[in-house]
Amino acid sequence: MKIGLVSRNQWLRHLASMGCLLAILGCFVLAPLTAGAATASGALGPVTPKDLVYQIITDRFVDGDTGNNVPNGFDPTLFDGSGTDLKLYQGGDWQGIINKISYLKDMGVTAVWISAPYANRDTAILDYQSGGGVDRWTSFHGYHVRNYFATNKHFGALSQFKALRDALHAQGMKLVIDFVTNHSSRWKNPTNGYTPEDGKLYEPDKDANGNYCFDVNGEPYDCSGPTGVENLLADPNNDTNGWFHGLGDRGSDSSRFGYRHKELGSLADFSQENAAVVAHLEKAAGFWKALGVDGFRHDATLHMNPAFVKGLKDAIDSASGGPLAHFGEFFIGRPDPKYDEYRTFPDRTGVNNLDFEYYRASTNAFGSFTETMAQFGSMLTQTSADYIYENQAVTFLDNHDVTRFRYVQPNDRPFHAAIATLMTARGTPNIYYGTEQYMSSADSSDIAGRGFMQVVAPSFSQTTTAYTTIKKLAALRASNEALAYGQTSVLYSNNDVLVFSRKFYDKEVVVAVNRQPAVNYTVPVLSTTLPAGTYTDALTGTLFGTSNTVSGGQLASFALAGGQVNVWSYN
């Protein structure tokens, strides 16, 4: 959209220069949030670019309450607990996160993204192998909803979820929950001739007035006699009310219709054209908003109609408590024919993207070295122009759906350089649990990267170089608005070196990165808008950085040793 002769990006920045920051897609709060509830729902408010998000697969973090490892009725053979069989539950829970809040807080984390908190399918998922064996899987990840209005008892009761919320909020830390509205669980087994399997959706029992029945602790209970604590709402294998599309797996169908209406891995795909389905999903989201969460990470947004996504976001934000943070998984490659649809999705729906373009470019530049640092810098400037809300895109090096970055890049120096760049580049940075402890994986699969952190990195060291780098740059991001809201300019680049600036009014941060672990470079004198003076490295030498001087609008020539990162800040 053009307004006069300027683009909307330029228009928004012009308004910002007059002291206005538009809250079109959620608030940008320039003043730091203090501990304690800031909204009517008890939430602290939306995630902003000043935040550092930390993603936790709840089952794979810390087992803080062994009493919920095998909930009533659960097959105990589907629990492992040793970190060996990653297809099974390991025991991580909300109490485990509570136990590590000080560890997260000290690292500079200000928002914690956890697995979907509601009840999931809790029976074995059987994958029959061509050689005759059978792999047994569980829904430990939270992406196979069974009942939106009951907690996942592997993680804890509702009282424990509230305890987690309160413990985070007491430290000024926001709580973001994963939320799945694209599908339920697998309804046909593709490894066994597509025989009927599950996919069923349940809801709590209702009283005579049609209201859900919850006890004093917020737990569903049987209030109408023999029907039980929960009742079947929809079954894709007997879909009499049209709750599911039922069109089969998408396979190689790359059409827009295929992505939005066919199934992702045989997961029963909700028919979001059905008003009853929409009403139920919006009611479910409202239920969790009322519990005081600060944001929603929306799963599989690529596979949903943007009109539904916008309606869901609007329903959440218009409910009591005001707007929350919204970001979602619009999964793309690089290059990708869906790029235009991806980059415009936040403007069309109000749901920001997990920045897969940043992820792909970072993996290639810092991981496999299949792209140059000059190309990475071009991506930063191009997406800053392409994205309307570029600083609200949630950037990441890896997550639960992709290969662990440490597996791609086992060398410390480019690994640390990638972390430092993530923490200083445009967007809202997200750290995947264990990255600060160098968690890797046995192979390149996403499941191999979902290790049990208390087993893999039991010390939870607060002195690793990765942890220290994140901590120092999280503090800088919180204190210097240039990192949160600044425009990006590339000052210098070649195959292995990138020098870029983030500038917001008179505040500025200049970052110089050498990805090569053992090759030194000399960067020539560069023009800069930094005021004259001597600038010390904001990382205080953690990544071998040194001081530099500015005189007459010129940044003095400097050497970059292998893996060196300089961060010079003017605030």
XYZ file of C-alpha atoms in Angstrom:
571
model
C 0.000 0.000 0.000
C 1.274 3.497 -0.884
C 0.375 6.645 1.029
C 1.104 9.625 -1.228
C 4.588 9.081 -2.576
C 5.973 7.091 0.331
C 5.715 3.406 1.161
C 3.946 2.267 4.308
C 7.349 1.330 5.808
C 8.542 4.891 5.276
C 5.259 6.301 6.578
C 5.436 4.284 9.779
C 9.017 5.365 10.338
C 8.007 8.988 9.751
C 5.333 8.669 12.395
C 7.875 7.068 14.715
C 10.111 10.102 14.252
C 7.278 12.223 15.664
C 7.074 10.024 18.739
C 4.336 7.673 17.532
C 4.753 3.919 17.358
C 1.697 2.366 15.813
C 0.221 -0.615 17.595
C -1.252 -2.204 14.515
C 0.026 -5.673 15.276
C 0.675 -5.431 18.982
C 2.294 -2.860 21.207
C 5.879 -1.724 20.934
C 6.605 -0.710 24.516
C 9.743 1.399 24.640
C 9.900 1.582 28.427
C 11.042 -1.644 30.104
C 8.252 -3.655 31.671
C 8.323 -4.058 35.407
C 7.409 -7.233 37.204
C 3.720 -7.687 37.868
C 0.591 -7.837 35.772
C 0.157 -5.030 33.252
C -3.192 -5.977 31.687
C -6.664 -6.892 32.846
C -6.064 -10.578 32.098
C -2.986 -10.652 34.307
C -0.658 -10.764 31.301
C 2.444 -8.577 31.029
C 1.588 -7.580 27.476
C 2.775 -8.521 23.991
C 6.304 -9.628 23.204
C 8.302 -6.738 21.705
C 11.603 -6.562 19.794
C 13.320 -5.663 23.076
C 12.528 -9.166 24.339
C 14.544 -12.361 24.107
C 12.325 -15.392 23.547
C 13.434 -18.841 24.745
C 11.657 -21.821 23.200
C 11.139 -24.880 25.397
C 9.740 -28.240 24.369
C 8.199 -28.759 27.782
C 8.743 -32.530 27.871
C 12.423 -32.078 26.952
C 13.605 -29.490 29.483
C 13.536 -30.537 33.150
C 11.533 -33.133 35.096
C 10.497 -31.126 38.137
C 7.682 -33.427 39.293
C 8.165 -37.157 38.806
C 4.605 -37.726 40.004
C 3.181 -36.736 36.603
C 5.465 -38.882 34.444
C 2.835 -41.609 34.069
C -0.619 -40.025 34.447
C -3.639 -42.188 35.260
C -4.498 -44.436 32.329
C -1.249 -43.808 30.469
C 0.732 -46.787 29.154
C 3.944 -46.734 31.268
C 5.928 -48.306 28.438
C 5.499 -45.030 26.532
C 7.606 -43.209 29.117
C 11.387 -43.267 28.855
C 12.896 -40.605 31.114
C 16.509 -41.376 30.230
C 16.750 -39.298 27.062
C 17.387 -42.455 25.051
C 14.202 -43.055 23.064
C 13.220 -39.591 21.890
C 9.964 -40.880 20.417
C 8.626 -41.357 23.955
C 7.837 -39.002 26.826
C 10.879 -37.986 28.900
C 9.268 -36.239 31.881
C 9.827 -32.504 31.447
C 7.029 -30.436 32.980
C 5.960 -26.989 34.157
C 7.560 -27.461 37.559
C 10.846 -28.137 35.798
C 10.605 -24.777 34.032
C 9.773 -23.063 37.335
C 12.898 -24.609 38.846
C 15.058 -23.014 36.131
C 13.543 -19.535 35.972
C 16.588 -17.961 37.638
C 18.831 -19.657 35.037
C 16.699 -18.182 32.237
C 16.394 -14.760 33.861
C 20.147 -14.488 34.366
C 20.663 -15.255 30.658
C 18.458 -12.281 29.762
C 15.381 -14.246 28.698
C 12.243 -12.116 28.950
C 9.702 -14.393 27.241
C 9.333 -18.175 27.444
C 7.573 -20.088 24.655
C 6.332 -23.468 25.849
C 4.662 -26.463 24.206
C 0.894 -26.469 23.773
C -0.470 -26.806 27.338
C -3.693 -28.663 26.638
C -4.514 -32.377 26.550
C -3.148 -34.325 23.593
C -3.736 -37.765 22.194
C -2.224 -40.087 24.792
C -2.032 -43.455 23.051
C 0.798 -45.019 21.060
C 1.277 -43.852 17.482
C 2.427 -46.898 15.545
C 4.598 -46.580 12.454
C 4.978 -49.911 10.662
C 8.398 -50.267 9.035
C 9.097 -51.877 5.685
C 11.462 -54.325 7.364
C 8.743 -55.643 9.649
C 9.375 -53.630 12.818
C 7.103 -51.076 14.477
C 8.170 -47.669 15.807
C 6.137 -46.402 18.756
C 5.688 -42.637 19.034
C 3.944 -40.333 21.479
C 2.480 -36.822 21.270
C 5.055 -35.403 23.716
C 5.455 -32.309 21.512
C 1.886 -31.106 22.004
C 0.777 -30.932 18.356
C -1.982 -33.594 18.567
C -4.838 -31.900 20.409
C -7.475 -34.031 22.106
C -9.164 -31.508 24.414
C -8.381 -27.777 24.418
C -9.963 -27.222 27.827
C -7.930 -29.671 29.917
C -4.209 -29.569 30.633
C -1.667 -32.078 29.397
C -1.284 -34.063 32.613
C 2.292 -35.000 31.685
C 3.099 -31.314 32.212
C 0.914 -30.746 35.258
C -2.529 -29.762 36.488
C -4.047 -26.342 35.837
C -2.835 -25.174 39.231
C 0.739 -25.917 38.126
C 0.242 -24.030 34.872
C -0.911 -21.031 36.893
C 2.097 -21.438 39.164
C 4.369 -21.281 36.107
C 2.581 -18.194 34.812
C 2.834 -16.466 38.179
C 6.489 -17.409 38.676
C 7.411 -16.005 35.260
C 5.365 -12.847 35.694
C 6.884 -12.226 39.113
C 10.243 -11.969 37.320
C 8.868 -9.741 34.546
C 8.999 -12.639 32.073
C 6.255 -13.264 29.525
C 4.567 -16.595 28.806
C 3.864 -17.637 25.209
C 2.009 -20.871 24.488
C 2.083 -22.975 21.367
C -1.396 -23.275 19.904
C -2.600 -25.571 17.120
C -5.773 -24.776 15.189
C -4.912 -26.500 11.900
C -5.501 -30.114 12.924
C -6.079 -32.649 15.672
C -4.096 -35.905 15.645
C -3.443 -38.561 13.015
C -6.740 -40.026 11.874
C -5.484 -42.635 9.397
C -2.255 -44.585 9.557
C -0.270 -44.118 6.313
C 2.130 -46.879 7.333
C -0.700 -49.416 7.604
C -2.776 -48.884 4.494
C -4.438 -45.720 5.823
C -6.496 -47.674 8.308
C -8.577 -45.546 10.743
C -6.587 -44.446 13.778
C -7.634 -41.450 15.911
C -7.942 -37.691 15.305
C -10.824 -37.377 17.763
C -11.596 -34.092 19.481
C -13.201 -33.964 22.925
C -14.653 -31.253 25.135
C -15.452 -31.112 28.872
C -18.776 -32.331 30.171
C -21.559 -29.725 30.211
C -24.182 -28.808 32.773
C -27.899 -28.367 32.060
C -27.251 -24.838 30.767
C -24.632 -25.984 28.287
C -21.668 -24.658 30.266
C -18.476 -26.630 30.672
C -18.063 -28.168 34.108
C -14.869 -27.267 35.994
C -14.172 -27.932 39.656
C -12.709 -25.384 42.092
C -9.218 -26.123 40.745
C -10.277 -25.517 37.160
C -10.218 -29.201 36.248
C -13.035 -30.686 34.119
C -15.365 -33.057 35.954
C -18.439 -35.176 35.238
C -21.448 -33.066 36.126
C -24.196 -34.746 34.112
C -24.089 -38.384 35.079
C -22.797 -41.269 32.993
C -21.397 -39.259 30.081
C -17.974 -38.827 31.710
C -15.492 -36.029 32.345
C -15.256 -35.306 28.637
C -17.471 -35.924 25.646
C -16.651 -36.669 22.026
C -17.111 -33.541 19.926
C -15.825 -34.610 16.506
C -14.418 -37.750 14.897
C -12.775 -37.540 11.447
C -13.566 -41.207 10.856
C -17.274 -40.496 11.424
C -17.496 -36.829 10.528
C -21.235 -36.274 10.494
C -20.986 -32.519 11.103
C -18.190 -31.643 8.694
C -15.510 -30.687 11.216
C -12.668 -31.946 9.022
C -11.696 -31.574 5.387
C -10.987 -35.294 4.992
C -9.174 -34.877 1.658
C -6.109 -36.957 2.461
C -2.411 -36.088 2.580
C -1.138 -33.144 0.561
C 1.742 -35.184 -0.832
C 3.252 -33.356 -3.814
C 0.304 -30.988 -4.239
C 1.953 -27.564 -3.959
C -1.156 -25.583 -4.827
C -2.624 -23.096 -2.379
C -5.670 -25.338 -2.088
C -3.470 -28.317 -1.301
C -1.632 -26.522 1.487
C -4.812 -25.168 3.054
C -7.228 -28.062 2.698
C -5.256 -31.277 2.505
C -3.520 -32.970 5.398
C -0.117 -32.495 6.911
C 1.188 -35.994 7.670
C -2.326 -37.510 7.891
C -3.246 -35.171 10.763
C -7.013 -34.590 10.697
C -7.354 -31.165 9.075
C -9.973 -28.859 10.625
C -12.561 -27.411 8.254
C -12.172 -23.759 9.172
C -15.011 -22.877 6.797
C -17.389 -24.491 9.305
C -18.766 -21.870 11.720
C -18.984 -24.422 14.533
C -15.295 -25.265 14.137
C -14.311 -21.601 14.130
C -16.406 -20.902 17.222
C -14.836 -23.801 19.108
C -11.274 -22.812 18.200
C -11.873 -19.186 19.151
C -13.465 -20.271 22.432
C -10.460 -22.474 23.161
C -8.000 -19.656 22.503
C -10.068 -17.346 24.699
C -9.954 -19.902 27.505
C -6.142 -19.780 27.586
C -6.003 -16.024 27.135
C -8.195 -15.639 30.220
C -5.546 -17.569 32.149
C -3.128 -14.684 31.640
C -0.804 -15.813 28.858
C 1.110 -13.099 27.015
C 1.144 -14.555 23.542
C 0.332 -17.325 21.104
C 2.688 -19.102 18.751
C 0.359 -20.336 16.003
C 1.292 -23.656 14.450
C 1.193 -24.396 10.712
C 0.022 -20.967 9.538
C 1.146 -21.870 6.007
C -1.611 -24.485 6.001
C -4.474 -22.238 7.101
C -6.658 -19.698 5.329
C -5.411 -16.204 6.220
C -9.011 -15.074 6.705
C -9.435 -17.633 9.496
C -6.087 -16.699 11.050
C -6.994 -13.009 11.070
C -10.397 -13.773 12.599
C -8.802 -15.930 15.296
C -6.217 -13.275 16.126
C -8.905 -10.582 16.273
C -11.121 -12.747 18.497
C -8.242 -13.280 20.917
C -7.204 -9.640 21.035
C -10.737 -8.271 21.356
C -11.447 -10.449 24.393
C -10.914 -8.993 27.844
C -7.272 -8.224 28.518
C -6.321 -6.495 25.286
C -3.893 -7.465 22.535
C -1.352 -10.253 22.938
C 1.712 -11.290 20.955
C 1.072 -13.441 17.894
C 3.619 -15.184 15.707
C 3.327 -18.302 13.607
C 4.976 -21.008 11.564
C 4.779 -20.089 7.885
C 7.345 -22.689 6.857
C 9.214 -21.800 3.649
C 12.442 -22.740 1.930
C 15.078 -20.479 0.343
C 14.381 -19.580 -2.396
C 10.669 -20.331 -2.197
C 7.811 -19.625 -4.644
C 5.624 -18.768 -1.633
C 7.916 -15.953 -0.492
C 5.504 -13.146 -1.379
C 2.677 -14.904 0.426
C 4.988 -15.416 3.403
C 6.292 -11.857 3.622
C 2.801 -10.323 3.396
C 1.153 -12.760 5.822
C 1.650 -10.545 8.927
C 0.078 -7.562 7.169
C -2.902 -9.632 6.061
C -3.527 -11.454 9.341
C -1.897 -9.610 12.243
C 0.164 -12.728 13.015
C 3.905 -12.204 12.677
C 6.155 -14.815 11.136
C 8.792 -17.036 12.578
C 11.507 -15.766 10.266
C 12.338 -18.754 8.110
C 14.090 -16.493 5.615
C 16.523 -15.423 8.346
C 16.905 -19.039 9.493
C 17.720 -20.319 5.991
C 20.218 -17.553 5.283
C 21.897 -17.907 8.690
C 22.226 -21.681 8.327
C 23.797 -21.242 4.913
C 26.118 -18.391 5.899
C 27.266 -19.497 9.369
C 26.533 -23.218 9.197
C 27.251 -24.838 5.844
C 29.080 -21.807 4.371
C 27.095 -22.263 1.150
C 26.260 -18.547 1.097
C 28.629 -15.653 1.646
C 28.383 -13.087 4.396
C 27.719 -10.515 1.674
C 24.657 -12.529 0.663
C 23.583 -12.751 4.298
C 23.884 -8.974 4.594
C 21.811 -8.544 1.445
C 19.128 -10.712 3.022
C 19.045 -8.425 6.073
C 18.570 -5.278 4.017
C 16.180 -6.869 1.520
C 13.884 -8.324 4.168
C 14.007 -5.067 6.113
C 12.457 -3.506 3.016
C 10.154 -6.435 2.221
C 8.738 -6.985 5.716
C 6.316 -4.307 6.851
C 6.983 -5.131 10.493
C 10.542 -6.408 10.176
C 11.425 -5.973 13.829
C 8.498 -8.136 14.912
C 9.610 -11.118 12.811
C 10.815 -13.785 15.252
C 14.326 -14.735 14.194
C 16.025 -18.022 15.073
C 18.996 -20.262 14.318
C 17.046 -23.482 14.850
C 13.894 -24.867 16.424
C 11.961 -28.089 16.969
C 11.137 -28.541 13.258
C 14.635 -28.254 11.810
C 18.158 -29.554 12.318
C 19.990 -28.372 15.422
C 22.364 -25.568 14.426
C 25.124 -27.147 16.488
C 24.880 -30.270 14.297
C 25.294 -28.096 11.193
C 28.104 -26.031 12.725
C 30.185 -27.842 15.375
C 32.987 -25.248 15.341
C 32.692 -22.822 18.265
C 33.807 -19.678 16.483
C 31.241 -19.488 13.668
C 28.676 -20.923 16.101
C 29.237 -18.016 18.500
C 29.339 -15.532 15.631
C 25.915 -16.746 14.497
C 24.499 -16.264 18.007
C 25.938 -12.752 18.260
C 24.486 -11.832 14.876
C 21.078 -13.218 15.815
C 21.089 -11.137 18.989
C 21.970 -7.901 17.165
C 20.135 -8.263 13.842
C 16.662 -6.917 13.061
C 13.761 -8.941 14.444
C 12.843 -10.452 17.798
C 15.403 -13.166 18.636
C 14.413 -16.642 19.756
C 16.813 -19.137 21.335
C 15.953 -22.841 21.085
C 16.416 -24.557 24.442
C 19.935 -25.883 24.942
C 21.618 -23.783 22.261
C 23.467 -21.960 25.043
C 24.754 -25.383 26.205
C 25.808 -26.483 22.694
C 23.101 -29.139 22.412
C 23.513 -31.048 19.161
C 21.927 -34.187 17.754
C 22.844 -37.650 16.543
C 21.663 -36.872 13.010
C 20.023 -34.092 11.019
C 16.404 -35.016 11.862
C 14.193 -32.735 13.922
C 13.445 -35.528 16.417
C 17.168 -36.056 17.066
C 17.388 -32.398 18.004
C 14.666 -32.700 20.630
C 17.001 -34.024 23.314
C 16.269 -34.136 27.041
C 18.227 -31.163 28.346
C 18.549 -32.332 31.940
C 20.346 -35.412 30.595
C 22.327 -33.805 27.772
C 23.433 -30.705 29.706
C 22.683 -31.428 33.354
C 24.926 -28.695 34.754
C 22.950 -25.846 33.169
C 26.228 -23.941 33.154
C 25.994 -20.166 33.279
C 29.587 -19.693 32.180
C 29.615 -21.111 28.652
C 30.662 -18.643 25.989
C 27.291 -19.052 24.269
C 25.368 -18.312 27.493
C 27.583 -15.297 28.230
C 27.204 -13.937 24.692
C 23.432 -14.205 24.858
C 23.340 -12.606 28.301
C 25.443 -9.588 27.345
C 23.623 -8.936 24.092
C 20.183 -9.426 25.656
C 21.112 -6.669 28.098
C 22.245 -4.443 25.233
C 19.048 -5.129 23.288
C 17.013 -4.113 26.341
C 18.976 -0.902 26.907
C 19.694 0.362 23.387
C 16.602 0.762 21.203
C 18.786 0.628 18.097
C 18.843 -3.169 18.372
C 15.100 -3.401 18.895
C 13.811 -0.858 16.391
C 16.752 0.389 14.347
C 17.123 0.365 10.584
C 19.768 -1.939 9.142
C 22.632 -0.725 6.954
C 25.499 -2.846 5.653
C 28.738 -0.901 6.010
C 31.093 -3.546 4.618
C 30.945 -7.161 3.494
C 32.882 -9.847 1.676
C 32.704 -13.625 1.556
C 33.458 -14.037 5.269
C 33.042 -10.647 6.950
C 29.997 -8.506 7.611
C 29.911 -5.075 9.242
C 26.408 -3.700 9.771
C 24.734 -0.888 11.625
C 21.448 -0.715 13.535
C 20.328 2.904 13.963
C 17.312 4.385 15.760
C 17.362 8.202 15.870
C 20.660 9.104 17.569
C 21.155 5.613 19.004
C 23.292 3.185 17.063
C 25.032 -0.168 17.283
C 27.726 -1.281 14.828
C 28.505 -4.994 14.604
C 31.533 -6.516 12.880
C 31.596 -10.296 12.361
C 34.180 -12.706 10.938
C 32.680 -16.148 10.405
C 35.945 -17.858 9.510
C 37.393 -19.648 12.556
C 41.075 -19.263 11.631
C 41.362 -16.606 8.922
C 42.155 -12.991 9.784
C 40.869 -9.977 7.860
C 41.575 -6.268 7.862
C 38.540 -4.049 7.399
C 39.281 -0.683 5.763
C 38.249 2.718 7.064
C 34.449 2.963 6.934
C 32.053 5.884 6.846
C 29.813 5.926 9.898
C 27.203 8.048 11.639
C 28.604 7.165 15.048
C 29.726 10.311 16.908
C 33.441 10.854 17.372
C 34.946 8.948 20.249
C 36.376 5.645 21.412
C 34.043 2.655 21.543
C 34.662 -0.397 23.691
C 33.351 -3.818 22.718
C 29.938 -4.398 24.320
C 30.839 -8.084 24.588
C 33.941 -7.096 26.604
C 36.127 -9.411 24.564
C 33.956 -12.521 24.937
C 34.318 -13.114 21.189
C 37.781 -11.485 20.961
C 36.364 -8.020 20.279
C 38.402 -4.851 20.772
C 37.875 -1.103 20.999
C 37.841 1.255 18.031
C 37.729 4.978 17.377
C 35.586 7.272 15.265
C 36.831 10.613 14.009
C 35.334 12.900 11.391
C 32.633 10.399 10.450
C 35.194 7.656 9.850
C 35.472 4.348 11.704
C 39.163 3.497 11.876
C 40.438 0.460 9.990
C 40.532 -2.622 12.197
C 41.593 -6.248 12.188
C 39.166 -9.133 12.635
C 40.724 -12.352 13.885
C 39.108 -15.714 13.231
C 35.654 -15.835 14.831
C 35.980 -12.292 16.175
C 32.862 -10.231 16.802
C 32.955 -6.543 17.733
C 29.851 -4.780 19.024
C 30.169 -1.000 19.379
C 27.226 0.795 20.955
C 26.207 4.460 21.171
C 23.250 5.052 23.471
